[in-house]
Coordinates of C-alpha atoms in Angstrom, one line a residue:
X1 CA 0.0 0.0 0.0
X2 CA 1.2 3.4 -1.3
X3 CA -0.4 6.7 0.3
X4 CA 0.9 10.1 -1.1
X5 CA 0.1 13.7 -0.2
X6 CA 0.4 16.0 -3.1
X7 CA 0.2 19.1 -0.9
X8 CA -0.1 22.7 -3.0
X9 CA 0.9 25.6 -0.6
X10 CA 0.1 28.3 -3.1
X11 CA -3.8 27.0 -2.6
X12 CA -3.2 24.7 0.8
X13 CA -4.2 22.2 -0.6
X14 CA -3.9 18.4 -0.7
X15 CA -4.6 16.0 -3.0
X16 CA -3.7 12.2 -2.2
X17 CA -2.9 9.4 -4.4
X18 CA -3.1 5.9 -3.1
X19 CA -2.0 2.7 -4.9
X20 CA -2.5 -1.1 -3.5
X21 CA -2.1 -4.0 -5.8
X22 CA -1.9 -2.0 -9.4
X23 CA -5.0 0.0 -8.1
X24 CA -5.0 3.3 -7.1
X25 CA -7.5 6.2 -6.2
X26 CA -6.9 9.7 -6.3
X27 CA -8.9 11.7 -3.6
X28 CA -9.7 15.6 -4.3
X29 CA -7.2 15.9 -6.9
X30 CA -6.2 19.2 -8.9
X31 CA -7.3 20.6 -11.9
X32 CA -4.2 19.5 -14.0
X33 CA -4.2 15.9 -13.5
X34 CA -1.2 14.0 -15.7
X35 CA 1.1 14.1 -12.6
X36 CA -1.5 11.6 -11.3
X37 CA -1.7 9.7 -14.5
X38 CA 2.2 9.4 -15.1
X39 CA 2.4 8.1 -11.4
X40 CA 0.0 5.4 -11.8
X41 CA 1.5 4.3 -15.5
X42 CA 5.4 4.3 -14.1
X43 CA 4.2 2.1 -11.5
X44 CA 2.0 -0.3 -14.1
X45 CA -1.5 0.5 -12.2
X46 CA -4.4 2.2 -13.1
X47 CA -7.1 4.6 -11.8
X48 CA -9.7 2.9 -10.7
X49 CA -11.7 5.9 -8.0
X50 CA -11.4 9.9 -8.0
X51 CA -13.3 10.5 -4.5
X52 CA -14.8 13.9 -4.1
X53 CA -15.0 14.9 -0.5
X54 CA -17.3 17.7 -1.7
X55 CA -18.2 20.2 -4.3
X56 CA -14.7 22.5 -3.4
X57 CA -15.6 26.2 -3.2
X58 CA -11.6 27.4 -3.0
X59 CA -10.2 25.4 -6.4
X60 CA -11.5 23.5 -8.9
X61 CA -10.6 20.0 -8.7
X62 CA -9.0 17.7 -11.6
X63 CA -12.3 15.0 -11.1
X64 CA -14.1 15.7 -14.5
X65 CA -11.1 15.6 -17.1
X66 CA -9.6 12.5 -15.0
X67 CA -12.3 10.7 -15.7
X68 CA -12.8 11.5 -19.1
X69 CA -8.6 10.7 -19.7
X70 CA -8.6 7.4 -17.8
X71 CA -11.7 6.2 -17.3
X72 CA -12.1 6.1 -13.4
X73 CA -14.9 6.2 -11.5
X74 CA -16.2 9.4 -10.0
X75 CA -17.2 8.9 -6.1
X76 CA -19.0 11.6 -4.2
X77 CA -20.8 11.4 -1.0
X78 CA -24.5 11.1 0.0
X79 CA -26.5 14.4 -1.5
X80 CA -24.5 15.1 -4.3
X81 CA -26.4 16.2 -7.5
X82 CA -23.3 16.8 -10.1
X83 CA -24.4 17.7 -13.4
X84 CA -22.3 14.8 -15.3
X85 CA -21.6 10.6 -14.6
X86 CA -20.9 10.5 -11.6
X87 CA -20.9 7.0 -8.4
X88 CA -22.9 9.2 -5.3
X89 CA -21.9 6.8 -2.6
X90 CA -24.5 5.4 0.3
X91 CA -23.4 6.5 4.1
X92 CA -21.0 3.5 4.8
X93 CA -20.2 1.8 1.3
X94 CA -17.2 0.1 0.7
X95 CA -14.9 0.4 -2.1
X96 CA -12.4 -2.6 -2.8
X97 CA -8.7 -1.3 -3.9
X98 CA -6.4 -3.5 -4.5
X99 CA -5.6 -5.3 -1.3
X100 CA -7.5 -2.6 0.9
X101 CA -10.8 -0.7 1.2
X102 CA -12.3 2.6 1.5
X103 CA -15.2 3.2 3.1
X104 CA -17.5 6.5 2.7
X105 CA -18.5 8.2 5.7
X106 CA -20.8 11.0 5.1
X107 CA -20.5 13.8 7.4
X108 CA -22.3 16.7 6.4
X109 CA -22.3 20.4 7.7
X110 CA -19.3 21.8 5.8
X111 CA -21.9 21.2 3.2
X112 CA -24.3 18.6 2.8
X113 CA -22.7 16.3 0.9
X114 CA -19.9 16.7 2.8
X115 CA -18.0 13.4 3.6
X116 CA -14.6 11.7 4.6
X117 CA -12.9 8.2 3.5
X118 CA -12.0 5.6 5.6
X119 CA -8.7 3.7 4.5
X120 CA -8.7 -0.1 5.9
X121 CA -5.6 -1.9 5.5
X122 CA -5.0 -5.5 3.9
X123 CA -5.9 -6.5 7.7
X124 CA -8.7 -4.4 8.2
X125 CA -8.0 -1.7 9.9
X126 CA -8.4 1.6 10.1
X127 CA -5.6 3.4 8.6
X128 CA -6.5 6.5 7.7
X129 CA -9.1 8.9 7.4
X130 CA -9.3 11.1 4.7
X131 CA -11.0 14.1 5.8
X132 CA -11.3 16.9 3.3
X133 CA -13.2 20.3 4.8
X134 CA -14.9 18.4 7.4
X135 CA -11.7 18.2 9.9
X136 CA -8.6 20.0 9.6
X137 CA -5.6 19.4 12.0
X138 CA -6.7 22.5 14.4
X139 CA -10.0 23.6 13.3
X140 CA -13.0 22.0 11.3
X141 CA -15.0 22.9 8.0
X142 CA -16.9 26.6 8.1
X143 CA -20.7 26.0 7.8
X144 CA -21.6 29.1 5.9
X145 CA -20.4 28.2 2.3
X146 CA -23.2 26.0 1.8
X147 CA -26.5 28.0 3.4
X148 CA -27.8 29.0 0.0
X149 CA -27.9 25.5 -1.4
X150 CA -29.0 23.8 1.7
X151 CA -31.7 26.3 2.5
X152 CA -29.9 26.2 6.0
X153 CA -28.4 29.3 8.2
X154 CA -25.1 29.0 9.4
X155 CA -25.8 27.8 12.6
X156 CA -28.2 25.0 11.3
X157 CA -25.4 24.0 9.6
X158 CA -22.9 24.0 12.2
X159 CA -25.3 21.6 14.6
X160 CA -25.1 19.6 11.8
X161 CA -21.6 19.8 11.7
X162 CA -21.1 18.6 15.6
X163 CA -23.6 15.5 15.2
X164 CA -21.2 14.0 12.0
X165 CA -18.3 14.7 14.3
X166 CA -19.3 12.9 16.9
X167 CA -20.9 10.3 15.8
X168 CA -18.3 9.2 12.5
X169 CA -15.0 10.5 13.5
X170 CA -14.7 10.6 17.3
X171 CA -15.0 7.4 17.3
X172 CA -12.4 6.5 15.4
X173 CA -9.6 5.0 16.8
X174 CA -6.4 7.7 18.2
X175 CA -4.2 6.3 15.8
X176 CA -5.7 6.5 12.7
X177 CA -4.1 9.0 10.5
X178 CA -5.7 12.1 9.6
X179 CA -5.2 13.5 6.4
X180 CA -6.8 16.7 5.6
X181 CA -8.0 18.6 2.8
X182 CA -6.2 21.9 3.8
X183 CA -3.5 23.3 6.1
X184 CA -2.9 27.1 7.2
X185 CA -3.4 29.9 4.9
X186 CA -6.5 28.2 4.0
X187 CA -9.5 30.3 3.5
X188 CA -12.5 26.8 4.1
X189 CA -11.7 27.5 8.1
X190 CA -10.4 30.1 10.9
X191 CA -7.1 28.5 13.0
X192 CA -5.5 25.5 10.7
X193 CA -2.6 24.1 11.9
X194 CA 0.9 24.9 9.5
X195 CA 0.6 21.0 10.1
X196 CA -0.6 18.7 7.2
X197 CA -0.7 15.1 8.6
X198 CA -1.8 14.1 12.2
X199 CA -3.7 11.5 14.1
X200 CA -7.0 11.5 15.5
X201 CA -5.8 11.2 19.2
X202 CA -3.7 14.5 18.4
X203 CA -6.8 16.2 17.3
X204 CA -9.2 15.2 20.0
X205 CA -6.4 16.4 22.5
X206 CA -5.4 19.9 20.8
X207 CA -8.7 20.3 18.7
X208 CA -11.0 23.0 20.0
X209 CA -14.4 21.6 18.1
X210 CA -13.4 17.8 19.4
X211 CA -13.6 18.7 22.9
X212 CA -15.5 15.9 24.9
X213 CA -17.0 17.8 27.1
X214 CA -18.8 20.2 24.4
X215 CA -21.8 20.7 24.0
X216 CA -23.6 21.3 20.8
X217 CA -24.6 25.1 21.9
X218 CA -21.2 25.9 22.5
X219 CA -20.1 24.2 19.2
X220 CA -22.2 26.3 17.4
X221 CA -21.1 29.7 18.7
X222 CA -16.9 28.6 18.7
X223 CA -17.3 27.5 15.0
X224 CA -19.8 30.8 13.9
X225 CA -17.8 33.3 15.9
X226 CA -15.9 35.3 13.7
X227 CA -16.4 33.9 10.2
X228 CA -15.4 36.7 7.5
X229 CA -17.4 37.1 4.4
X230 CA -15.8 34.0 1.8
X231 CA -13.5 34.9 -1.2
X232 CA -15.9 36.2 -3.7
X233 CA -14.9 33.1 -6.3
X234 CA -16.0 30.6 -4.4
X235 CA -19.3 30.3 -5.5
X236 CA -18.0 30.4 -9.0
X237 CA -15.9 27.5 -8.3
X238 CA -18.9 25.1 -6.4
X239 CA -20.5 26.1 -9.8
X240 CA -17.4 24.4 -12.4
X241 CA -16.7 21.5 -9.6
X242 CA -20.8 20.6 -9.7
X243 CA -21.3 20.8 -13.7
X244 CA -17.8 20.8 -15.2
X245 CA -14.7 22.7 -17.5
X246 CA -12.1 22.3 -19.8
X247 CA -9.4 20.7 -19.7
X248 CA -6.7 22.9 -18.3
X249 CA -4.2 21.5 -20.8
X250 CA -6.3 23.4 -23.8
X251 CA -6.4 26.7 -22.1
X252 CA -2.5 26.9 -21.9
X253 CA -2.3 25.6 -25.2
X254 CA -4.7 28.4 -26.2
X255 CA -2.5 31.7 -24.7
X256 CA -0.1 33.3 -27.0
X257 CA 3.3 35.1 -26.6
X258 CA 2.5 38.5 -27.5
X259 CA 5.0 40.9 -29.2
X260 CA 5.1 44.6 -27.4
X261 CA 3.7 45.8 -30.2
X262 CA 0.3 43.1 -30.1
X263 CA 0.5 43.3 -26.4
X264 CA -0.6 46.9 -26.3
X265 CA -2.9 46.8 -28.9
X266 CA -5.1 43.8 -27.3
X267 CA -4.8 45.9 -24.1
X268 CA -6.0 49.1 -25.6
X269 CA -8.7 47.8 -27.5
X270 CA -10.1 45.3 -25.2
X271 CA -11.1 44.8 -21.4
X272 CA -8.7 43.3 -20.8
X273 CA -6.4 43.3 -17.0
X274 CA -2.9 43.3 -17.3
X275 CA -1.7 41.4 -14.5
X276 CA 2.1 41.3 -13.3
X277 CA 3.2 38.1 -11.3
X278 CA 6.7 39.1 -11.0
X279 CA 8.1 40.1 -7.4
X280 CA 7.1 43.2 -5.8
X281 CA 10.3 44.8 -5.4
X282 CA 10.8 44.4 -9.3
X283 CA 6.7 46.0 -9.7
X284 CA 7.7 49.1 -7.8
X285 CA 10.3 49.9 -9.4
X286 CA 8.9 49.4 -13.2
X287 CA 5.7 48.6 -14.6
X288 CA 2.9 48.6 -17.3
X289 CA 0.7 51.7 -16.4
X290 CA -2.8 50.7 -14.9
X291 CA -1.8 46.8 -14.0
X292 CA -2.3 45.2 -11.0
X293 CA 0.3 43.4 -9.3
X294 CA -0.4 39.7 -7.7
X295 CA 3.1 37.8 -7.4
X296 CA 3.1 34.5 -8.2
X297 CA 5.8 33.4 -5.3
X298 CA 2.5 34.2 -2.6
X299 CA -0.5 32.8 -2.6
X300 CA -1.1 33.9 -5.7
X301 CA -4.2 32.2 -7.3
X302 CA -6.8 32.9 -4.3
X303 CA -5.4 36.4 -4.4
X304 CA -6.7 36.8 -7.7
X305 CA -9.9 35.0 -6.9
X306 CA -10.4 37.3 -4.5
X307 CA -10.0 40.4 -5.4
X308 CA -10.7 39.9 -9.4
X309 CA -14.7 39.9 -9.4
X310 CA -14.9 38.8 -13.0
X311 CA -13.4 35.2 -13.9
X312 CA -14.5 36.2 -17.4
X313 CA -12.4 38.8 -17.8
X314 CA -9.7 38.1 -20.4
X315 CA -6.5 38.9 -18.5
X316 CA -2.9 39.4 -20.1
X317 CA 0.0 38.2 -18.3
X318 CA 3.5 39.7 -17.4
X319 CA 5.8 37.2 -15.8
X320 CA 9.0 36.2 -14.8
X321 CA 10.7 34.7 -18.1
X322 CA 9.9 30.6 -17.4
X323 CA 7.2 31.3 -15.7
X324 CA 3.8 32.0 -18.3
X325 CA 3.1 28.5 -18.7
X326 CA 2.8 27.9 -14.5
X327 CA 1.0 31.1 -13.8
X328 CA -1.7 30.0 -16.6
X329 CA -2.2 27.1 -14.6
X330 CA -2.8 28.6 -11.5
X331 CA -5.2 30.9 -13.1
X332 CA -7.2 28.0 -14.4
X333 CA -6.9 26.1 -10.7
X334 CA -9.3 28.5 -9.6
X335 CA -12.1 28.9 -12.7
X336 CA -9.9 31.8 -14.6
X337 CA -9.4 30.3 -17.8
X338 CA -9.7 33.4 -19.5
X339 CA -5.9 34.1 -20.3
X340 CA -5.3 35.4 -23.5
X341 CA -1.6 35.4 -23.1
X342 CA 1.4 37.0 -21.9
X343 CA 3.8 39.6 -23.1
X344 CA 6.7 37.5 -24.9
X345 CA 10.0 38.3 -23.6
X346 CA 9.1 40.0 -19.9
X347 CA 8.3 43.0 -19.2
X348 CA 12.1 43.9 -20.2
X349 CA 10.7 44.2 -23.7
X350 CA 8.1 46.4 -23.1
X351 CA 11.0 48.9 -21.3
X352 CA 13.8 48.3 -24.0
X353 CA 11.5 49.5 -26.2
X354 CA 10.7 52.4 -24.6
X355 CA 7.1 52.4 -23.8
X356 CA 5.3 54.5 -20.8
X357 CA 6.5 52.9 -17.5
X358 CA 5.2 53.4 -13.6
X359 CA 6.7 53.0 -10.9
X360 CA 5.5 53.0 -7.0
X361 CA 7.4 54.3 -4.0
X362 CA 8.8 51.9 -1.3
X363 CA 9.8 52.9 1.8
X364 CA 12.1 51.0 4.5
X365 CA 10.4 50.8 7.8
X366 CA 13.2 53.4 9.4
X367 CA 11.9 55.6 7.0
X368 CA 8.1 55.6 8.0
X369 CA 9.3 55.6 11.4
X370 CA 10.6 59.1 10.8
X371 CA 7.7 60.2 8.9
X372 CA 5.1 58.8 11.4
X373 CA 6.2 62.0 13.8
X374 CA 4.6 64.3 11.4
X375 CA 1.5 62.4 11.6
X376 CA 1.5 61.1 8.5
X377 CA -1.8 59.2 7.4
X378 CA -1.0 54.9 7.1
X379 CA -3.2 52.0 6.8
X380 CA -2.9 48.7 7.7
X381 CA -4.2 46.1 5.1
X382 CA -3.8 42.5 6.7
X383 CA -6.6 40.5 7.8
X384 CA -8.6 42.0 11.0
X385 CA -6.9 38.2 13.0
X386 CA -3.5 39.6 12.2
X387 CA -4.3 43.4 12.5
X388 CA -6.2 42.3 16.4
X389 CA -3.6 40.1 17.2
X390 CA -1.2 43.4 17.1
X391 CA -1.1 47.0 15.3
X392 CA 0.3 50.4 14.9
X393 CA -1.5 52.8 17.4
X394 CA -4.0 54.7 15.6
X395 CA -3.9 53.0 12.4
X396 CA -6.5 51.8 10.7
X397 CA -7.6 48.4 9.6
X398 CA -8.3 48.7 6.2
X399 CA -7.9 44.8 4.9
X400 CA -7.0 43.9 0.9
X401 CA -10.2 41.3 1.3
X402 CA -12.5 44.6 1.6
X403 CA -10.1 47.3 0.0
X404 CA -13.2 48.0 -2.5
X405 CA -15.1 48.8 0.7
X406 CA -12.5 51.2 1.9
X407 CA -11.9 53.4 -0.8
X408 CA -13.8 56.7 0.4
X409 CA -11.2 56.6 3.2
X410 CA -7.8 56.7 1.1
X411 CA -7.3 60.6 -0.1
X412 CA -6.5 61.5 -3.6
X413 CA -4.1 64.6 -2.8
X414 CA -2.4 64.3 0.3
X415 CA 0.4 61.2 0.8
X416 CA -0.5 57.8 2.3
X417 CA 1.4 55.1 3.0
X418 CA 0.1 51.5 3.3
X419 CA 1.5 48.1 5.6
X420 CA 0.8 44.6 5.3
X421 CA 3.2 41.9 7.1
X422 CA 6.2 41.8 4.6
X423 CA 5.0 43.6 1.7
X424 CA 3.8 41.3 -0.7
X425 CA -0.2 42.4 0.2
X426 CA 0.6 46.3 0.4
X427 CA 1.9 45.8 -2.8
X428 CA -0.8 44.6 -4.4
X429 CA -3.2 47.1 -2.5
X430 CA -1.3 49.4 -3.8
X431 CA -1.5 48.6 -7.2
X432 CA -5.1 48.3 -7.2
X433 CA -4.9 52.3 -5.5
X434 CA -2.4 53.5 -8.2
X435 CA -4.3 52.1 -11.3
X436 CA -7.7 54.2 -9.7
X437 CA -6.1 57.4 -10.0
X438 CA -4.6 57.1 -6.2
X439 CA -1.0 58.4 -7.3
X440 CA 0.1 59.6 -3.9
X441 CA 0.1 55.8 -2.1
X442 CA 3.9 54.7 -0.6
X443 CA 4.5 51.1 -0.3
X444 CA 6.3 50.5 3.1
X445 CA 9.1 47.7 2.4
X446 CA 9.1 44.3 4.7
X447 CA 5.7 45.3 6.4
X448 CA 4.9 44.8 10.1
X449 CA 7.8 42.4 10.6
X450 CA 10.4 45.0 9.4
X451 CA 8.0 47.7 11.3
X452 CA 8.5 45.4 14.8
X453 CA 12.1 46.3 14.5
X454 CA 11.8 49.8 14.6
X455 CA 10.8 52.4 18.1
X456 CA 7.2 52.6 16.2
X457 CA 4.6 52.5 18.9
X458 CA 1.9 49.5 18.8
X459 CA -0.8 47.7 20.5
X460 CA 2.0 45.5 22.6
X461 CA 4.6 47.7 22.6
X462 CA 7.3 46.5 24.7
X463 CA 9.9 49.6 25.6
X464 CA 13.4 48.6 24.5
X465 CA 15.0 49.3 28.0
X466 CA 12.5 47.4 29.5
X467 CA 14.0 44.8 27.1
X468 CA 17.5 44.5 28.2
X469 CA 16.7 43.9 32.1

């Protein structure tokens, strides 16, 4: 028996392959799905299962064009109503691989269909429990993604939540393996563990929503309090993950290398976003005029799925050289498939020959701690946990989730400068500012962490005497 987490940190994500006895099933894979298929060939198997633990709001997954390349099986749990062939699995089925078994375990609340696999080994027993949204190491599922569909509120939702916890996976064994769907950075729950494999004693020790002595009430309010609005793409993405896509192999085929020349023609005559993946220190200092900057070294794909509102927009890409084919790719991994292409040779062409150029001011962290004495105005745009957690006194939280909802408050004449936690968000807020007309926004270089190391004042401030005693 082979069990493999293919773990995506741009989208904390994993996928798993497992393989027993030339069998193998591939649970929640992604989008491009040939890794899984050259895996399976070099070791003489073949795809029998793609399990679905649920329609995915954060990515679309690779279940549709596996299928249609190898011929496996789709599985998803009780309640699901996808639009195309699909196995939708009774509470407690079994499915033979190889040597070993898999058993569905439908848990509802993240959504309805909601449910977790149950690996047996050529003994029979439980191995591992697959768990996708339903349990994370450190947290569990949010129940708000699915109230629309399910007709449900949040907190319906979340009761439901607690009864498939208790009665499917507490029971379970401590030292079964736990294999999640997600780790930190994810946006499907609040306090995930930077962890991506654990046990199920581990989680009903350290696991706030597996205390034993909860009760449903309180379960409710721990796993409601403090939700913030989802990424506005999610519901786009339950939507391509229900009734299907393209193959992501087609759409990269599809984008073109575009001359400078082409390049600012297509953008001048069409809709199009000009978006620049390249580093932030290298956006500052040079760019297209009016594109936005996402980098592609941070998590760059639910960036964009964030704060892009359109995932029909046709977008035109300026990368690192190397890098057009990947950046496609992760475009596609969460329903942008819209790429028309990139500009052919970097954005060095477009400066060698001598077209308009941008820039943005950056500032090191010594500097704004000079300027800060004259009252200077600065906003802080991590997330409100971050920004709670610890801030500059008197600053603002003005988050790059909401920074459509915080425009009125940035002025159009008088300097501002802007903070995230190393600079690759304030960056990209502002980006978005300078291609609105906001001309007067300073970037402040290495964020909070570079700030802590300054005598700038905040929410914990500890003096530095006091630090030396």
């Amino acid at each position: 028996m082979k069990i493999e987490q293919i773990y995506t940190g741009c989208l904390a994500q994993g996928a798993y392959y497992i393989e027993s006895n030339g069998e193998v099933a591939i649970i929640d894979p992604l989008r491009e799905v040939q890794s899984y298929i050259d895996s399976a060939s070099a070791n003489k198997s073949k795809i029998k299962y793609i399990f679905e633990t649920h329609f995915h709001a954060d990515f679309v997954s690779g279940h549709v064009t596996l299928s249609e390349k190898t011929g496996a099986l789709i599985v998803f749990g009780p309640m699901a109503n996808p639009s195309f062939k699909a196995h939708i699995a009774k509470d407690g089925e079994v499915f033979n691989l190889g040597n070993i078994t898999i058993t569905c375990l439908h848990t509802p609340g993240h959504t309805m269909e909601s449910s977790c696999y149950l690996l047996k080994d050529e003994n029979e027993k439980d191995h591992a429990l697959f768990s996708g949204d339903t349990l994370f190491l450190g947290d569990v599922g949010r129940p708000d993604l699915a109230q629309k569909a399910a007709h449900m509120t949040q907190e319906q939702l979340a009761g439901i939540l607690f009864d498939s916890l208790r009665a499917k996976v507490i029971p379970l064994s401590d030292d079964v393996i736990v294999y999640p769907a997600h780790g930190a950075g994810s946006a499907c729950g609040k306090n995930l563990s930077k962890e991506t494999v654990g046990s199920i004693g581990d989680q009903k020790a350290t696991n706030y929503a597996l205390r034993a002595d909860m009760t449903k009430e309180e379960f409710i309010e721990e796993v409601t309090d403090g939700l913030l609005p989802p990424p506005a793409y999610f519901p786009m993405n339950v939507k391509l993950n229900k009734e299907g896509y393209g193959d992501v192999e087609d759409i990269i085929k599809e984008a073109k290398a575009f001359d400078v020349k082409t390049f600012e023609i297509i953008a001048n005559e069409t809709d199009a976003l000009i978006l620049d993946v390249r580093k932030e220190e290298d956006f500052a200092t040079g760019h297209i005029p009016n594109s936005i900057f996402i980098g592609i070294h941070g998590a760059f794909a639910p960036w964009v799925g964030s704060l892009v509102l359109d995932n029909k927009q046709p977008i035109l890409l300026i990368t690192p050289l190397g890098k057009e084919e990947d950046a496609i790719k992760r475009l596609a991994r969460v329903g942008y498939d819209n790429t028309l292409g990139f500009l052919e040779g970097g954005f060095d062409s477009w400066k060698n020959a001598g077209q308009e150029l941008d820039t943005i001011v950056s500032v090191s962290a010594e500097i704004l701690e000079e300027k800060i004495k004259e009252n200077v105005l600065l906003f802080d745009v991590r997330k409100p946990g971050e920004y709670n957690a610890e801030h500059i006194i008197d600053v603002p939280s003005t988050p790059l989730d909401f920074i459509n909802d915080h425009l009125s408050e940035f002025p159009k004449e008088e300097n501002f400068y802007l903070h995230c936690a190393g600079g690759y968000r304030s960056m990209i807020a502002a980006s978005i500012l300078k291609s609105r007309g906001y001309h007067n926004v300073i970037d402040v270089k290495g964020g909070f962490a570079a700030i802590k190391k300054t005598g700038i004042k905040t929410t914990s401030y500890v003096c530095p005497s006091s630090q030396k005693q």
